[in-house]
Amino acid sequence: MRGFAKWTVWVVVAALAALPGWAAAKTLKIGSLSPLTGQYAADGNDIKQGVEIAIAQWEAKGGVPGYDEIEYLPQDSGCDGKQAVSAANKLVNLGVVGVIGAYCSSATLPASEVLMEGDVVMITPASTNEKVTERGHKLMFRACGRDDDQAKVVVEFLSRELKAKRVAIVDDKTTYTAGLAKNIKKFGKGKLEFVAHEHVNQGDKDFSGVLTKIKATRPDVLYMSLYNPEGNLMAIQARRLGLKAALMSEDAVYHPNYLTIAKDAGEGTFFTFGQPPSEDIPEVAAFIKAYSAKYGKPGSYSAYAYDAANILLGAVARVGADDPGKLAEAIRATRMQGASKYIQFDEKGDSGSTYKVLVVKDGKFVPYWDPETGKRY
Amino acid sequence: METLIQQLINGVTLGSVYALIALGYTMVYGIIQLINFAHGEIFAAGGYIGVITLSLLNSRGVLESHPVLGLALAFLLAMAYCAFLAVALERVAYRPLRKASRLALLLSALGMSIFFSNGMMLCQGVYDKAYPTQLYATGQFTVGGAVVSYIQVYIVAGAVVLMVALNLFVNRTRLGKAMRSTAQDRTMSALLGINANRTITITFVIGAILAAAAGVMVGLYYGSVRFDMGFVPGIKAFAAAVLGGIGNLTGAVLGGMIIGLVEVFAAGYLASEYKDVFAFIILILVLYFRPTGIMGEQVDDTRV
Amino acid sequence: MATDLIRLGVVLAWGFVLLVPMLGARLGFDTFAFEWTRIWKVMGVLAVGGLLVVAQRAVSARRPDRAHAQHRSRVHVPAAWGWAALGVVAVVFPWFADNYARDVAINVLVYVTLGLGLNVVVGLAGLLDLGYIAFYAVGAYTYALLNTHFQIPFWLALPIGCVVSAGAGAVIGYPTLKMRGDYLAIVTLGFGEIIRLVLNNWDAVTEGPNGILGIKAPGIYYPVFGEGAVTFVHFYLKSLLWLYFVALAIAVVTVVGVHRLDRSRVGRAWISIREDETAAELTGIPTLKVKLLAYMLGAVFAGLAGAFFAAKVRYVNPSSFVFIESALVLCIVVLGGMGSIPGIILGAAAIIVLPEVFRGLELYRMLAFGGAMTVMMVFRPEGLIPAGRRKRELRGEAAAEGDAGA
């Protein structure tokens, strides 16, 4: 017990050191929540880098009117509610006006409760679960699409274009993937026969057992409602087992890694994803150029994060950030061509879904089918 | 029937990988009674060196002209690297603790596990690294309707060769004899002129070589490696080592096969999301009825 | 000095071999490049650090009678003062802190509770438990489910959560406690994983990975003296300030409880089992029952912490209960000093606060955490503040000599 008093002093010093201090200059603080470590760090970094590109461009143009500088405070939220809540608390305390994030719906939902209580605007670039904008929060926005819209496109595509009958689904039971699987089954009732619905856990590597089981049900399509690392692995293993069914997946697996890792096994896989970045649109081209110059190929959420940051900074430039309510109204009124789609918010804070079907052809993602016209490109 | 054979093949492949990792655990445990948590990370490091070597060779066009040579080089370099890593690990984190409590040793190992996996993340980034080969497409044949790819054959054959070589080494060579005697009674064998520290280092090196081989095999089989790939297989392999009777080489192989088969069959016939639960339940049941594992002998009255 | 330099050279050469491929190879999507700059940077840092250590060793080797000097420099402060200071700080601190510091402080208190609970199992009874976080999960889910389905308030759910956790402790403990040493470690690890996977997959009850939202914070009734009558108004302790005091209360209950257990008959039975189970059994201690009791009581404290955690975050999901959390709690116990209550309080503060302080170095903090854990074990295995009894055990001879001399 000797030296205990001395240690007590150290604890106090450490606790005081933990108190963040901040400068008095007129700084615009924006934060982000995304997984920077752990399993989904790849997508989380894409989000962080997307926001960084947007901020760099604003600064190059002379910054946001009314502010001397922009301070960006990226936080690691993991894919985990607890970590996200703690990071959100920290951001509220640091006095951010808006937060881009989070990635997993299971982190976004609890974190948003904290941010809403702290009157901080939140724009998620990646969480597509319906609940995110269905809770009536005025400060909650979504730059990406919604699960139920995505599910409708999937069902239309499978039944009308592929003329598939027997569909097997695998999900990893997270808010996003399980929600999507449920919606597909709901909208596909009567149109498709769901011969198998299996679940795996996040972090699994070997799917041979479950794929062999699925193969025995002779599906026409294997729908992989997963996140990226598991999706890559499952595609390889499915082909290796000789599963002939068409593969289809969603935006969380859509990533350049899918092409390099799954290689030939990924050939012909269909994806739903919000408007594939066509380089004909100048805004998209500009983004891809700026991003590639600094970080290499954009990941699947880079463009959404970039747009979300531009929406936020644009709204601040118009009405300032002193009144969160006014800021939210300015965001709601945003109309602009972004790098991911044309942005236009509705009452709930959704910016509309632009899901299209893509296919992997010769090691590239190419547009395949447009749900609006019901035709191939 | 076709499905059953297929699941057996799946299970044996997975089991071979677990067995190779489990051997490292069981050898280290046998000799210094330490759960070497960092063993899983050594396995991951092997996977990384494999992908680095193959990418280098691929970018120089060597892999295309001499594929067998390239693969052999990948395995050898990975093994050499992991041996270096294991020696450093033993020297820095375990040797100073020879006389410390078991718990201190265990936590030191846990610390190294966290350190290595984060170190690999910082060095090589958070993204999966793709193996530049298309080995899953090297061809396959069917047995009773079940698909067997050559890579699976290589994995199982490679594992068997390494296990037989290890068995011969431990039972037939002087070094192997020294290892066995150090494992039984360190003080006594030191009195008889066996250098305990050197023997322990050799044990770590052999365990690391097996883990490195497993790492490259897994990288080839699954097509990619990742900084956190060592943790879960590490725990499973450790469970396999305990299941077989820790300290026992045959037991580790048997345990690895059982865990692999249980997982695959649980995924195929029960529920995939509960496969790890079944693996652990089997472990607990076996230990409840045979507290020293399937092939284990009575362990000492150990405490923390 | 010279040998030290040679050793440093060997260490650097070894590190160089290990770093070159890992740090140098830059794998693009289908490209390979090699980069030396990062390697030289890291090697430079290692070399400077190594030289500093060598220099320090050379200086201290020349200074005679080092141990004696160190002994004299120690100031003896009675333990009661330390406790009083800690108590004052604990009560005053939140009023001056911002929400973020309060949040961190609450986490510290939760981990103090967990650490002390695990201390009963590991530190006192000597049973290595690698799945302790499972009981934390049971406590958290018990409150979450009772509250969201049956609107049972926090204070009523707290004892229920403890009972359920203790039950879980008994169910898990009974088959496992027959095993010894490392077999116990892997089986508890297995049970920890089983509980997490069941929470993750039993959708009908636990909502799976989505977790349970909408849990109520602890509430209190306070009297309002109105016209002639006293009415009680219900008030949710939602703000971090109030939650801090709830956490403090739980931590204080735990500290007192563990302190009393340590000095009790059962506590002594645990220690005798830890020291020599066979001898303990021979002196008539019903070892299985006593061990089971340690397990259940450890689980009770985890249940308390878990229920509070659910009430604070107002959200639970299975990813809060992964193996690394069990390792973290174990780390707190060992870092602070097994069996030492002040040590564990300090350990919890260090483990929770330091990563927050270094959040700026986000990516490096887990690396530093892992490295520090090993360094700690190598240089100070008895913990920051070793328990008196344990210290005498670990440094037996030195302490005995010192006592004789004094």
CSV table of C-alpha atoms in Angstrom, one decimal, chain C:
chain,number,residue,atom,x,y,z
C,1,MET,CA,29.2,-1.0,-21.8
C,2,ALA,CA,31.0,-2.8,-24.6
C,3,THR,CA,28.9,-5.9,-24.3
C,4,ASP,CA,25.8,-3.8,-24.0
C,5,LEU,CA,26.7,-2.2,-27.3
C,6,ILE,CA,27.3,-5.5,-29.0
C,7,ARG,CA,23.9,-6.7,-27.7
C,8,LEU,CA,22.3,-3.6,-29.0
C,9,GLY,CA,23.9,-4.3,-32.4
C,10,VAL,CA,22.5,-7.8,-32.4
C,11,VAL,CA,19.0,-6.6,-31.4
C,12,LEU,CA,19.1,-4.0,-34.2
C,13,ALA,CA,20.3,-6.4,-36.8
C,14,TRP,CA,17.5,-8.8,-35.7
C,15,GLY,CA,14.9,-6.1,-35.9
C,16,PHE,CA,16.2,-5.1,-39.3
C,17,VAL,CA,15.7,-8.6,-40.7
C,18,LEU,CA,12.2,-8.7,-39.3
C,19,LEU,CA,11.2,-5.2,-40.5
C,20,VAL,CA,12.5,-5.3,-44.1
C,21,PRO,CA,9.9,-7.5,-45.7
C,22,MET,CA,7.0,-6.5,-43.5
C,23,LEU,CA,7.5,-2.7,-43.6
C,24,GLY,CA,9.3,-2.4,-46.9
C,25,ALA,CA,7.0,-4.3,-49.3
C,26,ARG,CA,4.1,-2.2,-50.6
C,27,LEU,CA,1.6,-4.4,-52.3
C,28,GLY,CA,-0.8,-2.6,-54.5
C,29,PHE,CA,-3.8,-4.2,-56.1
C,30,ASP,CA,-1.6,-6.0,-58.6
C,31,THR,CA,1.8,-4.3,-58.2
C,32,PHE,CA,4.8,-4.7,-56.0
C,33,ALA,CA,7.0,-1.8,-54.9
C,34,PHE,CA,9.7,-1.5,-52.2
C,35,GLU,CA,10.2,1.4,-50.0
C,36,TRP,CA,13.2,1.9,-47.7
C,37,THR,CA,12.3,5.2,-46.0
C,38,ARG,CA,9.9,3.8,-43.5
C,39,ILE,CA,12.4,1.1,-42.5
C,40,TRP,CA,15.1,3.6,-41.9
C,41,LYS,CA,12.8,5.8,-39.8
C,42,VAL,CA,11.8,2.9,-37.5
C,43,MET,CA,15.4,1.7,-37.3
C,44,GLY,CA,16.5,5.2,-36.4
C,45,VAL,CA,14.0,5.3,-33.5
C,46,LEU,CA,15.0,1.8,-32.3
C,47,ALA,CA,18.7,2.8,-32.4
C,48,VAL,CA,18.2,6.0,-30.5
C,49,GLY,CA,16.1,4.3,-27.9
C,50,GLY,CA,18.6,1.4,-27.6
C,51,LEU,CA,21.5,3.8,-27.2
C,52,LEU,CA,19.6,5.7,-24.4
C,53,VAL,CA,19.0,2.4,-22.6
C,54,VAL,CA,22.7,1.5,-22.9
C,55,ALA,CA,23.8,4.9,-21.7
C,56,GLN,CA,21.4,4.7,-18.7
C,57,ARG,CA,22.8,1.3,-17.8
C,58,ALA,CA,26.4,2.5,-18.0
C,59,VAL,CA,25.6,5.5,-15.7
C,60,SER,CA,23.6,3.5,-13.1
C,61,ALA,CA,26.3,0.7,-13.1
C,62,ARG,CA,28.8,3.3,-11.8
C,63,ARG,CA,26.5,4.7,-9.1
C,64,PRO,CA,27.2,2.6,-6.0
C,65,ASP,CA,24.6,1.4,-3.4
C,66,ARG,CA,21.6,2.1,-5.6
C,67,ALA,CA,19.2,0.0,-3.7
C,68,HIS,CA,19.9,1.8,-0.5
C,69,ALA,CA,19.4,5.2,-2.0
C,70,GLN,CA,16.1,4.2,-3.5
C,71,HIS,CA,15.0,2.9,-0.1
C,72,ARG,CA,15.7,6.2,1.6
C,73,SER,CA,13.9,8.3,-1.1
C,74,ARG,CA,10.6,6.6,-0.3
C,75,VAL,CA,8.1,8.7,1.7
C,76,HIS,CA,5.8,6.8,3.9
C,77,VAL,CA,2.3,7.9,3.6
C,78,PRO,CA,-0.4,6.1,5.6
C,79,ALA,CA,-2.9,4.3,3.4
C,80,ALA,CA,-5.9,6.0,5.0
C,81,TRP,CA,-4.7,9.3,3.6
C,82,GLY,CA,-4.6,7.8,0.2
C,83,TRP,CA,-8.1,6.5,0.5
C,84,ALA,CA,-9.4,9.9,1.8
C,85,ALA,CA,-7.7,11.7,-1.1
C,86,LEU,CA,-9.1,9.3,-3.6
C,87,GLY,CA,-12.6,9.7,-2.1
C,88,VAL,CA,-12.5,13.5,-2.2
C,89,VAL,CA,-11.3,13.4,-5.8
C,90,ALA,CA,-13.9,10.9,-6.8
C,91,VAL,CA,-16.7,13.1,-5.4
C,92,VAL,CA,-15.4,16.4,-6.5
C,93,PHE,CA,-14.1,15.5,-10.0
C,94,PRO,CA,-17.3,15.2,-12.0
C,95,TRP,CA,-18.5,18.7,-11.0
C,96,PHE,CA,-15.5,20.2,-12.8
C,97,ALA,CA,-15.2,17.8,-15.7
C,98,ASP,CA,-16.8,18.0,-19.1
C,99,ASN,CA,-19.0,15.2,-20.4
C,100,TYR,CA,-16.2,13.4,-22.1
C,101,ALA,CA,-14.1,13.2,-19.0
C,102,ARG,CA,-17.1,12.0,-17.1
C,103,ASP,CA,-17.8,9.4,-19.7
C,104,VAL,CA,-14.2,8.1,-19.3
C,105,ALA,CA,-14.4,8.2,-15.5
C,106,ILE,CA,-17.6,6.2,-15.6
C,107,ASN,CA,-15.8,3.6,-17.8
C,108,VAL,CA,-13.0,3.5,-15.2
C,109,LEU,CA,-15.5,2.8,-12.4
C,110,VAL,CA,-17.2,0.1,-14.4
C,111,TYR,CA,-13.8,-1.6,-15.0
C,112,VAL,CA,-12.9,-1.1,-11.4
C,113,THR,CA,-16.0,-3.2,-10.5
C,114,LEU,CA,-15.1,-5.8,-13.1
C,115,GLY,CA,-11.5,-5.9,-12.1
C,116,LEU,CA,-12.3,-6.4,-8.5
C,117,GLY,CA,-14.9,-9.1,-9.3
C,118,LEU,CA,-12.4,-11.0,-11.4
C,119,ASN,CA,-9.9,-10.5,-8.6
C,120,VAL,CA,-12.0,-12.7,-6.4
C,121,VAL,CA,-11.7,-15.5,-9.0
C,122,VAL,CA,-8.1,-15.0,-10.1
C,123,GLY,CA,-6.4,-13.1,-7.4
C,124,LEU,CA,-7.9,-14.7,-4.4
C,125,ALA,CA,-9.0,-18.2,-5.4
C,126,GLY,CA,-6.3,-18.5,-8.1
C,127,LEU,CA,-8.7,-19.8,-10.8
C,128,LEU,CA,-7.7,-18.5,-14.3
C,129,ASP,CA,-10.8,-17.3,-16.0
C,130,LEU,CA,-10.6,-16.2,-19.6
C,131,GLY,CA,-14.3,-15.8,-20.2
C,132,TYR,CA,-15.2,-13.5,-17.3
C,133,ILE,CA,-16.9,-10.9,-19.6
C,134,ALA,CA,-19.7,-13.4,-20.2
C,135,PHE,CA,-21.1,-12.6,-16.7
C,136,TYR,CA,-20.9,-8.9,-17.6
C,137,ALA,CA,-23.0,-9.8,-20.7
C,138,VAL,CA,-25.5,-11.7,-18.6
C,139,GLY,CA,-26.0,-8.8,-16.2
C,140,ALA,CA,-26.3,-6.3,-19.1
C,141,TYR,CA,-28.8,-8.4,-21.1
C,142,THR,CA,-30.8,-9.3,-18.0
C,143,TYR,CA,-31.5,-5.6,-17.3
C,144,ALA,CA,-32.0,-4.8,-21.0
C,145,LEU,CA,-34.6,-7.5,-21.4
C,146,LEU,CA,-36.4,-7.0,-18.1
C,147,ASN,CA,-36.5,-3.3,-18.8
C,148,THR,CA,-37.6,-3.3,-22.4
C,149,HIS,CA,-40.2,-6.1,-22.0
C,150,PHE,CA,-41.5,-5.7,-18.5
C,151,GLN,CA,-40.6,-2.1,-17.7
C,152,ILE,CA,-38.8,-3.3,-14.6
C,153,PRO,CA,-36.8,-0.3,-13.2
C,154,PHE,CA,-33.0,-0.3,-12.8
C,155,TRP,CA,-32.9,-0.6,-9.0
C,156,LEU,CA,-35.1,-3.6,-9.0
C,157,ALA,CA,-33.4,-5.2,-11.9
C,158,LEU,CA,-30.0,-4.8,-10.3
C,159,PRO,CA,-30.4,-7.5,-7.7
C,160,ILE,CA,-32.2,-9.7,-10.3
C,161,GLY,CA,-29.2,-9.3,-12.6
C,162,CYS,CA,-26.9,-10.3,-9.8
C,163,VAL,CA,-28.9,-13.4,-9.1
C,164,VAL,CA,-29.0,-14.4,-12.7
C,165,SER,CA,-25.3,-13.8,-13.1
C,166,ALA,CA,-24.6,-15.8,-10.0
C,167,GLY,CA,-26.7,-18.6,-11.5
C,168,ALA,CA,-24.8,-18.4,-14.7
C,169,GLY,CA,-21.6,-18.6,-12.7
C,170,ALA,CA,-22.9,-21.7,-10.9
C,171,VAL,CA,-24.0,-23.4,-14.2
C,172,ILE,CA,-20.7,-22.7,-15.9
C,173,GLY,CA,-18.6,-23.2,-12.8
C,174,TYR,CA,-19.9,-26.6,-11.8
C,175,PRO,CA,-18.6,-28.7,-14.7
C,176,THR,CA,-15.5,-26.6,-15.3
C,177,LEU,CA,-14.1,-26.3,-11.8
C,178,LYS,CA,-13.1,-29.9,-11.7
C,179,MET,CA,-10.5,-29.0,-14.2
C,180,ARG,CA,-7.3,-27.4,-13.2
C,181,GLY,CA,-4.9,-24.8,-14.5
C,182,ASP,CA,-4.9,-24.2,-18.2
C,183,TYR,CA,-7.7,-26.6,-19.0
C,184,LEU,CA,-9.9,-24.3,-16.9
C,185,ALA,CA,-8.5,-21.4,-18.9
C,186,ILE,CA,-9.6,-22.8,-22.3
C,187,VAL,CA,-12.9,-24.0,-21.0
C,188,THR,CA,-13.8,-20.6,-19.5
C,189,LEU,CA,-12.7,-19.0,-22.8
C,190,GLY,CA,-15.0,-21.4,-24.6
C,191,PHE,CA,-18.0,-20.6,-22.4
C,192,GLY,CA,-17.3,-16.9,-22.9
C,193,GLU,CA,-17.5,-17.4,-26.6
C,194,ILE,CA,-20.6,-19.6,-26.4
C,195,ILE,CA,-22.5,-17.0,-24.4
C,196,ARG,CA,-21.5,-14.3,-26.9
C,197,LEU,CA,-22.5,-16.4,-29.9
C,198,VAL,CA,-25.8,-17.3,-28.3
C,199,LEU,CA,-26.5,-13.6,-27.7
C,200,ASN,CA,-25.5,-13.0,-31.3
C,201,ASN,CA,-27.7,-15.6,-32.8
C,202,TRP,CA,-30.8,-16.1,-30.6
C,203,ASP,CA,-32.7,-13.4,-32.4
C,204,ALA,CA,-36.1,-14.1,-30.9
C,205,VAL,CA,-34.8,-13.0,-27.5
C,206,THR,CA,-31.7,-10.9,-27.9
C,207,GLU,CA,-32.4,-9.3,-31.3
C,208,GLY,CA,-29.0,-10.7,-32.4
C,209,PRO,CA,-26.3,-8.4,-33.6
C,210,ASN,CA,-28.8,-5.5,-33.8
C,211,GLY,CA,-28.8,-5.3,-30.0
C,212,ILE,CA,-31.4,-3.9,-27.8
C,213,LEU,CA,-32.2,-0.2,-28.1
C,214,GLY,CA,-34.5,1.8,-25.8
C,215,ILE,CA,-33.3,0.8,-22.4
C,216,LYS,CA,-34.2,3.2,-19.7
C,217,ALA,CA,-31.6,5.0,-17.5
C,218,PRO,CA,-31.8,4.5,-13.7
C,219,GLY,CA,-34.5,6.6,-12.2
C,220,ILE,CA,-35.2,8.1,-8.7
C,221,TYR,CA,-38.2,9.5,-7.0
C,222,TYR,CA,-37.6,12.7,-5.2
C,223,PRO,CA,-40.2,14.4,-2.9
C,224,VAL,CA,-41.8,17.7,-3.9
C,225,PHE,CA,-43.4,19.5,-1.0
C,226,GLY,CA,-46.5,21.1,-2.5
C,227,GLU,CA,-49.6,22.5,-0.9
C,228,GLY,CA,-50.2,20.4,2.1
C,229,ALA,CA,-49.1,17.1,0.4
C,230,VAL,CA,-45.9,15.5,-0.5
C,231,THR,CA,-45.7,14.2,-4.0
C,232,PHE,CA,-43.0,12.1,-5.5
C,233,VAL,CA,-41.7,13.0,-8.9
C,234,HIS,CA,-39.9,10.4,-11.0
C,235,PHE,CA,-36.6,11.5,-12.5
C,236,TYR,CA,-34.3,9.6,-14.9
C,237,LEU,CA,-30.6,9.9,-14.1
C,238,LYS,CA,-29.8,10.3,-17.7
C,239,SER,CA,-27.0,12.9,-17.5
C,240,LEU,CA,-23.5,11.6,-17.2
C,241,LEU,CA,-23.1,13.5,-14.0
C,242,TRP,CA,-25.8,11.4,-12.2
C,243,LEU,CA,-24.7,8.2,-13.9
C,244,TYR,CA,-21.2,8.9,-12.6
C,245,PHE,CA,-22.5,8.8,-9.1
C,246,VAL,CA,-24.5,5.6,-9.7
C,247,ALA,CA,-21.3,4.0,-11.0
C,248,LEU,CA,-19.4,5.4,-8.1
C,249,ALA,CA,-21.9,3.8,-5.7
C,250,ILE,CA,-21.6,0.5,-7.4
C,251,ALA,CA,-17.8,0.7,-7.4
C,252,VAL,CA,-17.7,1.6,-3.7
C,253,VAL,CA,-20.1,-1.3,-2.8
C,254,THR,CA,-17.7,-3.6,-4.7
C,255,VAL,CA,-14.6,-2.2,-3.0
C,256,VAL,CA,-16.1,-2.7,0.4
C,257,GLY,CA,-17.5,-6.1,-0.5
C,258,VAL,CA,-14.2,-7.5,-1.9
C,259,HIS,CA,-12.3,-6.1,1.0
C,260,ARG,CA,-14.6,-7.8,3.5
C,261,LEU,CA,-14.4,-11.1,1.5
C,262,ASP,CA,-10.6,-10.9,1.4
C,263,ARG,CA,-10.5,-10.8,5.2
C,264,SER,CA,-13.3,-13.4,5.8
C,265,ARG,CA,-13.1,-17.1,6.5
C,266,VAL,CA,-14.0,-17.8,2.9
C,267,GLY,CA,-11.3,-15.5,1.7
C,268,ARG,CA,-8.7,-17.4,3.6
C,269,ALA,CA,-10.1,-20.6,2.3
C,270,TRP,CA,-9.7,-19.3,-1.3
C,271,ILE,CA,-6.1,-18.2,-0.6
C,272,SER,CA,-5.3,-21.6,0.8
C,273,ILE,CA,-6.7,-23.2,-2.3
C,274,ARG,CA,-4.7,-20.9,-4.5
C,275,GLU,CA,-1.6,-21.8,-2.6
C,276,ASP,CA,-2.0,-25.5,-2.5
C,277,GLU,CA,-5.3,-27.1,-3.4
C,278,THR,CA,-4.4,-30.6,-2.2
C,279,ALA,CA,-3.3,-29.3,1.2
C,280,ALA,CA,-6.4,-27.2,1.5
C,281,GLU,CA,-8.6,-30.2,0.8
C,282,LEU,CA,-6.7,-32.1,3.5
C,283,THR,CA,-7.3,-29.5,6.1
C,284,GLY,CA,-11.0,-30.0,5.6
C,285,ILE,CA,-11.9,-27.2,3.2
C,286,PRO,CA,-14.7,-28.3,0.8
C,287,THR,CA,-12.7,-27.1,-2.2
C,288,LEU,CA,-15.3,-27.6,-4.9
C,289,LYS,CA,-17.9,-25.7,-3.0
C,290,VAL,CA,-15.6,-22.9,-2.0
C,291,LYS,CA,-14.3,-22.6,-5.6
C,292,LEU,CA,-17.9,-22.5,-6.9
C,293,LEU,CA,-18.6,-19.7,-4.4
C,294,ALA,CA,-15.6,-17.7,-5.7
C,295,TYR,CA,-16.9,-18.1,-9.2
C,296,MET,CA,-20.5,-17.1,-8.3
C,297,LEU,CA,-19.4,-14.1,-6.2
C,298,GLY,CA,-17.1,-12.9,-9.0
C,299,ALA,CA,-20.1,-13.2,-11.4
C,300,VAL,CA,-22.2,-11.1,-9.1
C,301,PHE,CA,-19.9,-8.1,-9.4
C,302,ALA,CA,-19.7,-8.6,-13.1
C,303,GLY,CA,-23.6,-8.7,-13.2
C,304,LEU,CA,-23.7,-5.4,-11.3
C,305,ALA,CA,-21.3,-3.8,-13.7
C,306,GLY,CA,-23.2,-5.2,-16.7
C,307,ALA,CA,-26.6,-4.0,-15.6
C,308,PHE,CA,-25.1,-0.5,-15.0
C,309,PHE,CA,-23.4,-0.6,-18.4
C,310,ALA,CA,-26.8,-1.4,-20.1
C,311,ALA,CA,-28.4,1.4,-18.2
C,312,LYS,CA,-25.7,3.9,-19.1
C,313,VAL,CA,-25.3,3.3,-22.8
C,314,ARG,CA,-29.0,2.4,-23.1
C,315,TYR,CA,-28.1,0.0,-25.7
C,316,VAL,CA,-26.5,-3.5,-25.6
C,317,ASN,CA,-25.2,-5.7,-28.4
C,318,PRO,CA,-23.0,-8.7,-28.4
C,319,SER,CA,-19.9,-7.0,-29.8
C,320,SER,CA,-19.3,-5.4,-26.4
C,321,PHE,CA,-18.6,-8.8,-24.9
C,322,VAL,CA,-15.8,-10.2,-27.0
C,323,PHE,CA,-12.7,-12.1,-25.8
C,324,ILE,CA,-10.5,-9.1,-25.9
C,325,GLU,CA,-12.7,-7.5,-23.1
C,326,SER,CA,-12.0,-10.5,-20.9
C,327,ALA,CA,-8.3,-10.1,-21.6
C,328,LEU,CA,-8.6,-6.4,-20.8
C,329,VAL,CA,-10.1,-7.1,-17.4
C,330,LEU,CA,-7.5,-9.7,-16.6
C,331,CYS,CA,-4.9,-7.2,-17.6
C,332,ILE,CA,-6.3,-4.7,-15.1
C,333,VAL,CA,-6.1,-7.3,-12.3
C,334,VAL,CA,-2.5,-8.3,-13.2
C,335,LEU,CA,-1.3,-4.8,-14.0
C,336,GLY,CA,-2.6,-3.4,-10.8
C,337,GLY,CA,-1.4,-6.2,-8.7
C,338,MET,CA,-3.3,-9.4,-8.0
C,339,GLY,CA,-5.3,-9.3,-4.8
C,340,SER,CA,-4.6,-5.7,-4.2
C,341,ILE,CA,-7.6,-3.4,-4.2
C,342,PRO,CA,-5.8,-0.1,-4.7
C,343,GLY,CA,-3.7,-1.7,-7.3
C,344,ILE,CA,-6.8,-2.7,-9.3
C,345,ILE,CA,-8.3,0.7,-9.0
C,346,LEU,CA,-5.1,2.1,-10.4
C,347,GLY,CA,-4.9,-0.6,-13.1
C,348,ALA,CA,-8.4,0.2,-14.3
C,349,ALA,CA,-7.6,3.9,-14.4
C,350,ALA,CA,-4.4,3.2,-16.4
C,351,ILE,CA,-6.0,0.8,-18.9
C,352,ILE,CA,-9.0,3.0,-19.6
C,353,VAL,CA,-7.5,6.5,-19.4
C,354,LEU,CA,-4.2,6.0,-21.2
C,355,PRO,CA,-5.7,4.9,-24.6
C,356,GLU,CA,-8.1,7.9,-24.4
C,357,VAL,CA,-5.2,10.2,-23.8
C,358,PHE,CA,-3.4,8.7,-26.8
C,359,ARG,CA,-6.5,8.8,-29.0
C,360,GLY,CA,-4.6,11.2,-31.3
C,361,LEU,CA,-2.3,8.3,-32.0
C,362,GLU,CA,-5.3,6.2,-32.7
C,363,LEU,CA,-3.6,3.6,-34.8
C,364,TYR,CA,-0.7,3.1,-32.5
C,365,ARG,CA,-2.5,2.7,-29.2
C,366,MET,CA,-3.2,-1.0,-29.4
C,367,LEU,CA,0.4,-1.6,-30.4
C,368,ALA,CA,1.6,0.3,-27.4
C,369,PHE,CA,-0.9,-1.4,-25.2
C,370,GLY,CA,0.3,-4.9,-26.2
C,371,GLY,CA,3.9,-3.9,-25.9
C,372,ALA,CA,3.4,-2.3,-22.5
C,373,MET,CA,1.7,-5.4,-21.3
C,374,THR,CA,4.7,-7.6,-22.0
C,375,VAL,CA,7.2,-5.0,-20.7
C,376,MET,CA,5.2,-4.8,-17.5
C,377,MET,CA,5.2,-8.5,-17.1
C,378,VAL,CA,9.0,-8.7,-17.7
C,379,PHE,CA,10.0,-5.9,-15.4
C,380,ARG,CA,7.3,-5.7,-12.7
C,381,PRO,CA,5.2,-8.9,-12.7
C,382,GLU,CA,3.8,-8.2,-9.2
C,383,GLY,CA,1.8,-5.2,-10.5
C,384,LEU,CA,1.9,-1.5,-9.9
C,385,ILE,CA,0.7,-1.7,-6.3
C,386,PRO,CA,1.3,-5.3,-5.2
C,387,ALA,CA,-0.9,-6.7,-2.4
C,388,GLY,CA,1.2,-6.9,0.8
C,389,ARG,CA,0.8,-10.6,1.1
C,390,ARG,CA,1.5,-11.3,-2.5
C,391,LYS,CA,4.5,-9.1,-2.6
C,392,ARG,CA,6.2,-11.0,0.2
C,393,GLU,CA,5.5,-14.1,-1.7
C,394,LEU,CA,7.0,-13.0,-5.0
C,395,ARG,CA,10.0,-11.2,-3.5
C,396,GLY,CA,10.2,-13.5,-0.6
C,397,GLU,CA,13.9,-13.3,0.4
C,398,ALA,CA,14.5,-9.6,-0.1
C,399,ALA,CA,11.4,-8.5,1.9
C,400,ALA,CA,12.3,-10.8,4.8
C,401,GLU,CA,15.9,-9.5,4.9
C,402,GLY,CA,14.6,-5.9,4.8
C,403,ASP,CA,12.3,-6.6,7.7
C,404,ALA,CA,15.0,-8.2,9.7
C,405,GLY,CA,17.3,-5.3,9.1
C,406,ALA,CA,14.8,-2.6,10.1
